[in-house]
Short mmCIF file of N, CA and C in Angstrom, two decimals:
data_model
loop_
_atom_site.label_atom_id
_atom_site.label_comp_id
_atom_site.label_asym_id
_atom_site.label_seq_id
_atom_site.Cartn_x
_atom_site.Cartn_y
_atom_site.Cartn_z
N MET H 46 26.28 -64.93 50.69
CA MET H 46 27.45 -64.16 50.34
C MET H 46 26.97 -62.84 49.75
N SER H 47 27.51 -61.72 50.23
CA SER H 47 27.11 -60.40 49.74
C SER H 47 27.77 -60.14 48.39
N SER H 48 27.29 -59.10 47.72
CA SER H 48 27.87 -58.76 46.42
C SER H 48 29.32 -58.29 46.58
N GLU H 49 29.63 -57.66 47.72
CA GLU H 49 31.00 -57.21 47.99
C GLU H 49 31.91 -58.42 48.18
N ASP H 50 31.44 -59.43 48.95
CA ASP H 50 32.23 -60.65 49.15
C ASP H 50 32.43 -61.39 47.82
N LEU H 51 31.39 -61.42 47.00
CA LEU H 51 31.46 -62.09 45.71
C LEU H 51 32.48 -61.39 44.80
N SER H 52 32.45 -60.07 44.80
CA SER H 52 33.37 -59.29 43.99
C SER H 52 34.82 -59.54 44.43
N THR H 53 35.06 -59.57 45.74
CA THR H 53 36.39 -59.81 46.28
C THR H 53 36.86 -61.21 45.91
N ALA H 54 35.96 -62.20 46.01
CA ALA H 54 36.31 -63.57 45.67
C ALA H 54 36.64 -63.69 44.19
N GLU H 55 35.89 -63.01 43.33
CA GLU H 55 36.16 -63.05 41.89
C GLU H 55 37.51 -62.41 41.57
N SER H 56 37.82 -61.31 42.25
CA SER H 56 39.10 -60.63 42.02
C SER H 56 40.26 -61.52 42.43
N ALA H 57 40.12 -62.19 43.57
CA ALA H 57 41.17 -63.09 44.04
C ALA H 57 41.34 -64.26 43.07
N GLU H 58 40.22 -64.81 42.58
CA GLU H 58 40.28 -65.93 41.65
C GLU H 58 40.93 -65.50 40.33
N ALA H 59 40.61 -64.30 39.86
CA ALA H 59 41.20 -63.80 38.62
C ALA H 59 42.71 -63.62 38.80
N ALA H 60 43.12 -63.14 39.96
CA ALA H 60 44.55 -62.95 40.22
C ALA H 60 45.27 -64.28 40.23
N GLU H 61 44.66 -65.31 40.86
CA GLU H 61 45.29 -66.63 40.90
C GLU H 61 45.41 -67.20 39.50
N THR H 62 44.38 -67.02 38.68
CA THR H 62 44.41 -67.54 37.31
C THR H 62 45.51 -66.87 36.52
N THR H 63 45.65 -65.56 36.67
CA THR H 63 46.69 -64.82 35.95
C THR H 63 48.07 -65.28 36.39
N GLU H 64 48.26 -65.47 37.71
CA GLU H 64 49.56 -65.88 38.21
C GLU H 64 49.92 -67.29 37.78
N SER H 65 48.94 -68.18 37.67
CA SER H 65 49.23 -69.57 37.33
C SER H 65 49.31 -69.79 35.82
N SER H 66 48.82 -68.87 35.03
CA SER H 66 48.86 -69.02 33.58
C SER H 66 50.22 -68.63 33.05
N PRO H 67 50.95 -69.55 32.40
CA PRO H 67 52.27 -69.23 31.90
C PRO H 67 52.26 -68.11 30.87
N ASP H 68 51.25 -68.09 30.01
CA ASP H 68 51.18 -67.05 28.99
C ASP H 68 50.96 -65.68 29.61
N ALA H 69 50.09 -65.59 30.60
CA ALA H 69 49.79 -64.31 31.24
C ALA H 69 51.02 -63.80 31.98
N THR H 70 51.74 -64.68 32.66
CA THR H 70 52.93 -64.26 33.40
C THR H 70 54.01 -63.78 32.44
N THR H 71 54.20 -64.51 31.36
CA THR H 71 55.21 -64.14 30.38
C THR H 71 54.89 -62.78 29.77
N GLU H 72 53.64 -62.58 29.42
CA GLU H 72 53.24 -61.31 28.82
C GLU H 72 53.42 -60.17 29.80
N ALA H 73 53.11 -60.39 31.06
CA ALA H 73 53.17 -59.32 32.05
C ALA H 73 54.61 -58.97 32.42
N THR H 74 55.53 -59.93 32.39
CA THR H 74 56.88 -59.67 32.86
C THR H 74 57.92 -59.63 31.76
N ALA H 75 57.56 -59.97 30.53
CA ALA H 75 58.54 -59.99 29.45
C ALA H 75 58.96 -58.56 29.13
N PRO H 76 60.25 -58.25 29.33
CA PRO H 76 60.68 -56.88 29.03
C PRO H 76 60.80 -56.68 27.53
N GLU H 77 60.51 -55.47 27.13
CA GLU H 77 60.70 -55.15 25.72
C GLU H 77 62.19 -54.99 25.49
N THR H 78 62.67 -55.42 24.35
CA THR H 78 64.07 -55.27 24.02
C THR H 78 64.29 -53.86 23.50
N PRO H 79 65.10 -53.05 24.23
CA PRO H 79 65.33 -51.68 23.76
C PRO H 79 66.25 -51.69 22.55
N CYS H 80 66.16 -50.65 21.78
CA CYS H 80 67.01 -50.56 20.60
C CYS H 80 68.46 -50.31 21.03
N PRO H 81 69.41 -50.52 20.15
CA PRO H 81 70.83 -50.34 20.49
C PRO H 81 71.17 -48.94 20.99
N VAL H 82 70.44 -47.93 20.52
CA VAL H 82 70.71 -46.56 20.98
C VAL H 82 70.44 -46.46 22.48
N ILE H 83 69.35 -47.03 22.92
CA ILE H 83 69.00 -46.98 24.34
C ILE H 83 70.02 -47.79 25.15
N ASP H 84 70.39 -48.96 24.66
CA ASP H 84 71.42 -49.75 25.35
C ASP H 84 72.71 -48.95 25.48
N SER H 85 73.09 -48.26 24.42
CA SER H 85 74.32 -47.47 24.44
C SER H 85 74.23 -46.34 25.45
N ILE H 86 73.13 -45.63 25.44
CA ILE H 86 72.96 -44.51 26.36
C ILE H 86 72.97 -44.99 27.80
N GLU H 87 72.41 -46.16 28.06
CA GLU H 87 72.44 -46.70 29.42
C GLU H 87 73.86 -46.98 29.88
N GLN H 88 74.76 -47.35 28.97
CA GLN H 88 76.14 -47.65 29.35
C GLN H 88 76.99 -46.40 29.48
N ILE H 89 76.79 -45.42 28.63
CA ILE H 89 77.68 -44.25 28.65
C ILE H 89 76.97 -42.95 28.97
N GLY H 90 75.66 -42.98 29.13
CA GLY H 90 74.87 -41.76 29.14
C GLY H 90 74.82 -40.92 30.39
N SER H 91 75.36 -41.37 31.50
CA SER H 91 75.29 -40.50 32.68
C SER H 91 76.28 -39.35 32.51
N GLN H 92 75.98 -38.25 33.15
CA GLN H 92 76.84 -37.07 33.05
C GLN H 92 78.28 -37.41 33.40
N TRP H 93 78.49 -38.08 34.51
CA TRP H 93 79.85 -38.34 34.97
C TRP H 93 80.58 -39.34 34.08
N ARG H 94 79.87 -40.32 33.56
CA ARG H 94 80.52 -41.28 32.66
C ARG H 94 81.01 -40.57 31.40
N LEU H 95 80.17 -39.71 30.85
CA LEU H 95 80.56 -38.97 29.66
C LEU H 95 81.76 -38.07 29.92
N VAL H 96 81.75 -37.38 31.05
CA VAL H 96 82.86 -36.48 31.40
C VAL H 96 84.16 -37.27 31.54
N VAL H 97 84.12 -38.40 32.23
CA VAL H 97 85.32 -39.21 32.44
C VAL H 97 85.81 -39.80 31.11
N LEU H 98 84.90 -40.35 30.33
CA LEU H 98 85.29 -40.89 29.03
C LEU H 98 85.92 -39.82 28.15
N HIS H 99 85.32 -38.65 28.13
CA HIS H 99 85.86 -37.56 27.32
C HIS H 99 87.24 -37.14 27.81
N GLU H 100 87.42 -37.08 29.10
CA GLU H 100 88.74 -36.71 29.66
C GLU H 100 89.79 -37.75 29.33
N LEU H 101 89.43 -39.02 29.38
CA LEU H 101 90.39 -40.09 29.09
C LEU H 101 90.75 -40.18 27.61
N LEU H 102 90.00 -39.49 26.74
CA LEU H 102 90.39 -39.43 25.34
C LEU H 102 91.74 -38.73 25.18
N ASN H 103 92.12 -37.92 26.19
CA ASN H 103 93.41 -37.23 26.17
C ASN H 103 94.57 -38.15 26.56
N GLY H 104 94.26 -39.36 27.00
CA GLY H 104 95.29 -40.32 27.38
C GLY H 104 95.15 -40.77 28.83
N GLU H 105 96.05 -41.66 29.22
CA GLU H 105 96.03 -42.24 30.57
C GLU H 105 96.12 -41.14 31.63
N ALA H 106 95.41 -41.34 32.73
CA ALA H 106 95.41 -40.34 33.80
C ALA H 106 95.32 -41.02 35.15
N ARG H 107 95.94 -40.39 36.13
CA ARG H 107 95.84 -40.86 37.52
C ARG H 107 94.50 -40.46 38.10
N PHE H 108 94.10 -41.16 39.14
CA PHE H 108 92.82 -40.89 39.78
C PHE H 108 92.70 -39.41 40.17
N ASN H 109 93.72 -38.88 40.85
CA ASN H 109 93.65 -37.49 41.30
C ASN H 109 93.62 -36.50 40.14
N GLU H 110 94.27 -36.83 39.03
CA GLU H 110 94.20 -35.97 37.85
C GLU H 110 92.77 -35.95 37.31
N LEU H 111 92.14 -37.11 37.25
CA LEU H 111 90.75 -37.18 36.79
C LEU H 111 89.83 -36.42 37.74
N LYS H 112 90.09 -36.56 39.01
CA LYS H 112 89.27 -35.87 40.01
C LYS H 112 89.37 -34.36 39.81
N ARG H 113 90.57 -33.88 39.61
CA ARG H 113 90.80 -32.44 39.43
C ARG H 113 90.18 -31.96 38.10
N GLU H 114 90.37 -32.71 37.03
CA GLU H 114 89.89 -32.30 35.70
C GLU H 114 88.37 -32.37 35.56
N THR H 115 87.74 -33.30 36.25
CA THR H 115 86.30 -33.49 36.09
C THR H 115 85.48 -32.78 37.17
N ASP H 116 86.13 -32.35 38.24
CA ASP H 116 85.44 -31.74 39.39
C ASP H 116 84.49 -32.71 40.09
N ALA H 117 84.69 -33.99 39.89
CA ALA H 117 83.87 -35.00 40.57
C ALA H 117 84.44 -35.23 41.96
N ASN H 118 83.58 -35.57 42.92
CA ASN H 118 84.12 -35.93 44.23
C ASN H 118 84.67 -37.35 44.15
N ALA H 119 85.50 -37.70 45.09
CA ALA H 119 86.21 -38.99 45.05
C ALA H 119 85.26 -40.17 44.99
N ARG H 120 84.19 -40.13 45.74
CA ARG H 120 83.25 -41.25 45.78
C ARG H 120 82.56 -41.43 44.42
N THR H 121 82.11 -40.34 43.85
CA THR H 121 81.45 -40.40 42.54
C THR H 121 82.41 -40.90 41.48
N LEU H 122 83.62 -40.34 41.46
CA LEU H 122 84.60 -40.72 40.46
C LEU H 122 84.96 -42.19 40.60
N SER H 123 85.14 -42.65 41.81
CA SER H 123 85.47 -44.05 42.04
C SER H 123 84.37 -44.97 41.52
N ARG H 124 83.13 -44.61 41.80
CA ARG H 124 81.98 -45.41 41.34
C ARG H 124 81.90 -45.42 39.82
N VAL H 125 82.08 -44.26 39.21
CA VAL H 125 82.01 -44.15 37.75
C VAL H 125 83.13 -44.97 37.10
N LEU H 126 84.34 -44.86 37.63
CA LEU H 126 85.46 -45.62 37.07
C LEU H 126 85.23 -47.12 37.21
N ASP H 127 84.69 -47.54 38.34
CA ASP H 127 84.37 -48.96 38.52
C ASP H 127 83.33 -49.41 37.49
N ASP H 128 82.30 -48.60 37.28
CA ASP H 128 81.26 -48.92 36.30
C ASP H 128 81.84 -49.00 34.89
N LEU H 129 82.68 -48.04 34.55
CA LEU H 129 83.28 -48.02 33.20
C LEU H 129 84.24 -49.18 33.00
N GLN H 130 84.91 -49.57 34.07
CA GLN H 130 85.81 -50.72 33.98
C GLN H 130 84.98 -52.00 33.81
N GLU H 131 83.91 -52.10 34.56
CA GLU H 131 83.04 -53.28 34.50
C GLU H 131 82.40 -53.45 33.13
N THR H 132 82.08 -52.34 32.47
CA THR H 132 81.43 -52.41 31.16
C THR H 132 82.45 -52.45 30.02
N GLY H 133 83.74 -52.44 30.35
CA GLY H 133 84.78 -52.62 29.35
C GLY H 133 85.25 -51.38 28.63
N PHE H 134 84.94 -50.19 29.15
CA PHE H 134 85.37 -48.95 28.52
C PHE H 134 86.73 -48.47 29.04
N VAL H 135 87.07 -48.87 30.26
CA VAL H 135 88.25 -48.34 30.93
C VAL H 135 89.09 -49.48 31.51
N ASP H 136 90.41 -49.32 31.41
CA ASP H 136 91.36 -50.22 32.07
C ASP H 136 91.97 -49.50 33.26
N ARG H 137 92.29 -50.27 34.28
CA ARG H 137 92.95 -49.72 35.47
C ARG H 137 94.31 -50.38 35.62
N ARG H 138 95.30 -49.55 35.90
CA ARG H 138 96.66 -50.05 36.11
C ARG H 138 97.18 -49.47 37.42
N ILE H 139 97.69 -50.36 38.27
CA ILE H 139 98.23 -49.91 39.57
C ILE H 139 99.75 -50.01 39.52
N GLU H 140 100.39 -48.92 39.85
CA GLU H 140 101.84 -48.87 39.92
C GLU H 140 102.21 -48.99 41.39
N GLU H 141 102.89 -50.07 41.73
CA GLU H 141 103.17 -50.39 43.13
C GLU H 141 104.31 -49.59 43.74
N ASP H 142 105.14 -48.97 42.90
CA ASP H 142 106.26 -48.19 43.44
C ASP H 142 105.75 -47.09 44.35
N SER H 143 106.63 -46.65 45.24
CA SER H 143 106.24 -45.61 46.17
C SER H 143 106.31 -44.26 45.47
N PRO H 144 105.32 -43.43 45.49
CA PRO H 144 104.00 -43.67 46.04
C PRO H 144 103.15 -44.51 45.08
N VAL H 145 102.28 -45.31 45.66
CA VAL H 145 101.39 -46.14 44.87
C VAL H 145 100.46 -45.23 44.06
N ALA H 146 100.30 -45.55 42.80
CA ALA H 146 99.44 -44.73 41.94
C ALA H 146 98.54 -45.63 41.11
N THR H 147 97.33 -45.16 40.89
CA THR H 147 96.38 -45.87 40.05
C THR H 147 96.14 -45.05 38.79
N TYR H 148 96.32 -45.70 37.66
CA TYR H 148 96.16 -45.05 36.36
C TYR H 148 94.96 -45.64 35.63
N TYR H 149 94.28 -44.80 34.90
CA TYR H 149 93.12 -45.23 34.12
C TYR H 149 93.34 -44.83 32.66
N SER H 150 92.92 -45.71 31.78
CA SER H 150 93.01 -45.44 30.34
C SER H 150 91.82 -46.10 29.65
N LEU H 151 91.57 -45.64 28.44
CA LEU H 151 90.48 -46.22 27.66
C LEU H 151 90.91 -47.54 27.03
N THR H 152 90.00 -48.46 26.97
CA THR H 152 90.20 -49.70 26.21
C THR H 152 89.92 -49.37 24.75
N ASP H 153 90.06 -50.36 23.89
CA ASP H 153 89.70 -50.16 22.48
C ASP H 153 88.22 -49.77 22.37
N LYS H 154 87.40 -50.38 23.20
CA LYS H 154 85.97 -50.07 23.20
C LYS H 154 85.76 -48.60 23.58
N GLY H 155 86.47 -48.14 24.59
CA GLY H 155 86.37 -46.74 25.02
C GLY H 155 86.90 -45.79 23.96
N GLU H 156 88.03 -46.13 23.35
CA GLU H 156 88.62 -45.28 22.31
C GLU H 156 87.73 -45.19 21.08
N SER H 157 86.93 -46.23 20.87
CA SER H 157 86.04 -46.21 19.70
C SER H 157 84.97 -45.13 19.82
N LEU H 158 84.84 -44.52 20.98
CA LEU H 158 83.86 -43.45 21.17
C LEU H 158 84.38 -42.09 20.69
N ALA H 159 85.66 -41.98 20.35
CA ALA H 159 86.23 -40.70 19.92
C ALA H 159 85.43 -40.05 18.79
N PRO H 160 85.09 -40.79 17.72
CA PRO H 160 84.30 -40.15 16.66
C PRO H 160 82.92 -39.69 17.15
N VAL H 161 82.35 -40.40 18.11
CA VAL H 161 81.05 -40.02 18.65
C VAL H 161 81.17 -38.67 19.35
N PHE H 162 82.21 -38.50 20.17
CA PHE H 162 82.41 -37.23 20.85
C PHE H 162 82.68 -36.10 19.84
N GLU H 163 83.42 -36.40 18.77
CA GLU H 163 83.68 -35.38 17.74
C GLU H 163 82.38 -34.95 17.07
N GLU H 164 81.51 -35.91 16.78
CA GLU H 164 80.23 -35.58 16.15
C GLU H 164 79.35 -34.76 17.09
N ILE H 165 79.34 -35.11 18.37
CA ILE H 165 78.55 -34.35 19.34
C ILE H 165 79.10 -32.93 19.44
N ASP H 166 80.43 -32.79 19.45
CA ASP H 166 81.06 -31.48 19.50
C ASP H 166 80.69 -30.65 18.28
N ASP H 167 80.76 -31.26 17.10
CA ASP H 167 80.38 -30.55 15.86
C ASP H 167 78.92 -30.11 15.92
N TRP H 168 78.06 -31.01 16.36
CA TRP H 168 76.63 -30.69 16.47
C TRP H 168 76.43 -29.53 17.44
N ALA H 169 77.11 -29.58 18.58
CA ALA H 169 76.95 -28.54 19.59
C ALA H 169 77.39 -27.18 19.04
N HIS H 170 78.48 -27.15 18.30
CA HIS H 170 78.95 -25.88 17.74
C HIS H 170 77.98 -25.32 16.70
N GLU H 171 77.30 -26.20 16.00
CA GLU H 171 76.34 -25.76 15.00
C GLU H 171 75.01 -25.32 15.61
N TRP H 172 74.55 -26.02 16.64
CA TRP H 172 73.19 -25.82 17.11
C TRP H 172 73.05 -25.17 18.48
N LEU H 173 74.09 -25.12 19.26
CA LEU H 173 73.97 -24.54 20.60
C LEU H 173 74.69 -23.20 20.64
N ALA H 174 73.94 -22.15 20.92
CA ALA H 174 74.48 -20.80 20.93
C ALA H 174 75.59 -20.63 21.94
N GLU H 175 75.54 -21.36 23.06
CA GLU H 175 76.53 -21.20 24.11
C GLU H 175 77.93 -21.55 23.61
N CYS H 176 78.03 -22.44 22.63
CA CYS H 176 79.33 -22.88 22.12
C CYS H 176 79.96 -21.82 21.23
N GLU H 177 79.16 -20.93 20.69
CA GLU H 177 79.67 -19.89 19.79
C GLU H 177 80.23 -18.70 20.56
N ALA H 178 79.85 -18.55 21.80
CA ALA H 178 80.28 -17.38 22.58
C ALA H 178 81.74 -17.50 23.01
#
């Protein structure tokens, strides 16, 4: 057996040992638990989610109103609203009368973000020159 064959065999054996060892597998695949700030940002942190949440702070809105106010295309807005509904920030209400209309509003969880948006707005006015112009 050549030194190259021996090296390859040792590498394969080491890989098998790592894969079969419960401790090694757990260490290699155990995700770190992110802090609550990171969890929060993952739920609300995309540009479109923030824009939609902020717009809905003004009250219930129809899909087309949100589309017009946010400048999002229909596909993006639909996806964002579905995501926000799935994570419990937004409620959807369908009015069956003619014409059929879909309304979106914030849940209590979504409304609880109002102070967060106020703080961000205050911070922006203090620290970002563009807000002063």
